[in-house]
PDB file of C-alpha atoms in Angstrom:
ATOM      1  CA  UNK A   1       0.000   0.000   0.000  1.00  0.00           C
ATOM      2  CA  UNK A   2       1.766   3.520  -1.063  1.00  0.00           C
ATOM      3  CA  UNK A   3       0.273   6.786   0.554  1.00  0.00           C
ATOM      4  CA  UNK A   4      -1.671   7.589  -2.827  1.00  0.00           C
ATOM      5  CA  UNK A   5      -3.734   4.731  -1.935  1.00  0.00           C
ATOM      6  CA  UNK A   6      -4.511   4.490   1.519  1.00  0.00           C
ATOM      7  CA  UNK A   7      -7.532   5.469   1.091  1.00  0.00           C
ATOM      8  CA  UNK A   8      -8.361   2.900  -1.188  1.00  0.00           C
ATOM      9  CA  UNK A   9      -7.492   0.007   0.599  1.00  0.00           C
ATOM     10  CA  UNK A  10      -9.190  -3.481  -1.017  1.00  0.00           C
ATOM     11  CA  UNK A  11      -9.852  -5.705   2.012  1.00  0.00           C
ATOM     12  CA  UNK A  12      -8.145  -8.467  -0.176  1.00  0.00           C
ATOM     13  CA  UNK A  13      -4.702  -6.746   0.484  1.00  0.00           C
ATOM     14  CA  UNK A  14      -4.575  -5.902   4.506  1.00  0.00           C
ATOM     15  CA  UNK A  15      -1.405  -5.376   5.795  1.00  0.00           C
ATOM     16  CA  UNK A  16       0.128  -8.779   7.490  1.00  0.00           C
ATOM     17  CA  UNK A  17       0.272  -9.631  11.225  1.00  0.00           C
ATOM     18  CA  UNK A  18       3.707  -7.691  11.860  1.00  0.00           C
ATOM     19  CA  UNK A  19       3.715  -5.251   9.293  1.00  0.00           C
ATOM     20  CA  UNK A  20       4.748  -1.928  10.234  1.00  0.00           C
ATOM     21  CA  UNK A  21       2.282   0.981   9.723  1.00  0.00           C
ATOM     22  CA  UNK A  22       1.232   4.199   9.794  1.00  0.00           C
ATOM     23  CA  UNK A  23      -2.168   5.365  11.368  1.00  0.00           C
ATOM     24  CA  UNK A  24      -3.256   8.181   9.669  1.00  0.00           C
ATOM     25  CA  UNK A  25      -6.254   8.555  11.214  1.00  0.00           C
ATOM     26  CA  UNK A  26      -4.164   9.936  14.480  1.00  0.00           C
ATOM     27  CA  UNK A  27      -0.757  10.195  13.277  1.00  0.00           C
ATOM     28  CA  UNK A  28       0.547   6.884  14.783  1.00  0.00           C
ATOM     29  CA  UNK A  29       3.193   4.362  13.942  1.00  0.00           C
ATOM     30  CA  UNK A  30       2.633   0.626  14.975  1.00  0.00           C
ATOM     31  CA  UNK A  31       2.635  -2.973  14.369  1.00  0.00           C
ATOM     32  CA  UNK A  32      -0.189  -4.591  12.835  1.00  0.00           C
ATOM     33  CA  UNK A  33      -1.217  -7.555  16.100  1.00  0.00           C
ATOM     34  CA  UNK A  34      -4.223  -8.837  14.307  1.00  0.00           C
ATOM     35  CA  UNK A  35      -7.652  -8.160  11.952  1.00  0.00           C
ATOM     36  CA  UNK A  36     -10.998  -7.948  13.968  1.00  0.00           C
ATOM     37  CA  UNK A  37     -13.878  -7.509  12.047  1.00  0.00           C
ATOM     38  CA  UNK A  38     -13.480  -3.900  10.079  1.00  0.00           C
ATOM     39  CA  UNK A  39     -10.401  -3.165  11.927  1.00  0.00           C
ATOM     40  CA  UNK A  40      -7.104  -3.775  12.507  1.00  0.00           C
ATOM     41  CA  UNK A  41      -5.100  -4.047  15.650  1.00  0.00           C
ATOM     42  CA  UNK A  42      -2.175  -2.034  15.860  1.00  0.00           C
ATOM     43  CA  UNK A  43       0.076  -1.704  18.743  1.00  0.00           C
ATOM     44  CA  UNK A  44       3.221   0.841  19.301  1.00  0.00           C
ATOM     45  CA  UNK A  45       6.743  -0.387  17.869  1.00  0.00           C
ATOM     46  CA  UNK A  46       7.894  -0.348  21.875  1.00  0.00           C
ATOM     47  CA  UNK A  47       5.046  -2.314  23.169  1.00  0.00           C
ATOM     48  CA  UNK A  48       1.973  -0.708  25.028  1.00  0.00           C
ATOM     49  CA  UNK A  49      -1.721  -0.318  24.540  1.00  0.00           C
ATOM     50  CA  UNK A  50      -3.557  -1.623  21.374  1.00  0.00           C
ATOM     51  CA  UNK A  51      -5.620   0.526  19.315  1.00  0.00           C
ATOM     52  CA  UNK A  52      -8.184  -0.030  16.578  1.00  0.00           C
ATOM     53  CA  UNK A  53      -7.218   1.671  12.868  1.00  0.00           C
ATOM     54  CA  UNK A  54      -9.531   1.544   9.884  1.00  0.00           C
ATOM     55  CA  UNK A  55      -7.435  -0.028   7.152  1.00  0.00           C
ATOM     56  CA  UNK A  56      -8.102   2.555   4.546  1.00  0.00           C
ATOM     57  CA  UNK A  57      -6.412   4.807   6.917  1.00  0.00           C
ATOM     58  CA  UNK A  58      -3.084   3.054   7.206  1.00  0.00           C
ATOM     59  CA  UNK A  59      -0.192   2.820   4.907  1.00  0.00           C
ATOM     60  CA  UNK A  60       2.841   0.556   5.088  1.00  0.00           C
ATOM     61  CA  UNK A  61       6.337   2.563   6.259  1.00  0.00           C
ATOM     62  CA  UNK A  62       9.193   2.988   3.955  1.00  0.00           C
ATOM     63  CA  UNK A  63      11.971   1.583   5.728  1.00  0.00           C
ATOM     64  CA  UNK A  64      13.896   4.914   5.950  1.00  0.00           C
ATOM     65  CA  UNK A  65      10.326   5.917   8.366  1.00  0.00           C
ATOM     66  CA  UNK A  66      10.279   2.551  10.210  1.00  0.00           C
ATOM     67  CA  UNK A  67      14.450   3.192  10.851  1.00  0.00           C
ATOM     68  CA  UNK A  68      13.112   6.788  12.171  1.00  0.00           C
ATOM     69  CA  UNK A  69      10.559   5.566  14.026  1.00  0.00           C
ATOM     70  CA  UNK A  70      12.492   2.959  15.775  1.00  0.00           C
ATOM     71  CA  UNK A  71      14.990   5.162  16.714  1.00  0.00           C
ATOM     72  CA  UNK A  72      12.729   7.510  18.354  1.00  0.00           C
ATOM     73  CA  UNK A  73      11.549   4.943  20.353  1.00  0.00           C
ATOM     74  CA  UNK A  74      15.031   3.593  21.548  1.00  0.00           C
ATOM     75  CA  UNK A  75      15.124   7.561  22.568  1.00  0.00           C
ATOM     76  CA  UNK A  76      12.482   7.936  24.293  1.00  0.00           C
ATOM     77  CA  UNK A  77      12.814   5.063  26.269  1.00  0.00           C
ATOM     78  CA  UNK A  78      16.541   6.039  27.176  1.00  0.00           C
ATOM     79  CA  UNK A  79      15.391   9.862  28.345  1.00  0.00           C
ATOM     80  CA  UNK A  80      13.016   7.422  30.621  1.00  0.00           C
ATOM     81  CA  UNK A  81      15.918   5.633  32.199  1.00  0.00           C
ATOM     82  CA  UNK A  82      18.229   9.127  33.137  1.00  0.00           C
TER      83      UNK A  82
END
């Protein structure tokens, strides 16, 4: 799925359990944990609370934004620690 699309999505190609993704419903970046009736399941790249996404509102990340995204993450969580 490419951002020109997203809001096109065909049920027929949902992204896979474990795909990275953008929400862009609410700006979000997560892992796709499973498909429940219209929605996905998407939870954060550093664990936490699930949320529901509509799958015309995600796209797949470009692994230059899942890189980014993954290193903000390893930030935040080391801010936490000092």
């Amino acid at each position: 799925m490419t951002e020109d699309d997203a809001g096109d999505a065909d049920p027929g190609q949902l992204p896979a359990v474990g795909e990275a993704v953008r929400d862009t419903a609410c700006d979000r970046v997560g892992r796709v944990t499973g498909h429940e009736g219209p929605y996905l399941q998407l939870r954060p790249l550093g664990g936490g609370r699930e949320w529901d996404a509509e799958p015309c509102r995600v796209r797949a990340l470009s692994q230059d934004e899942l890189l980014s995204a993954l290193l903000a993450e390893v930030n935040a969580r080391s801010r936490q620690r000092a």
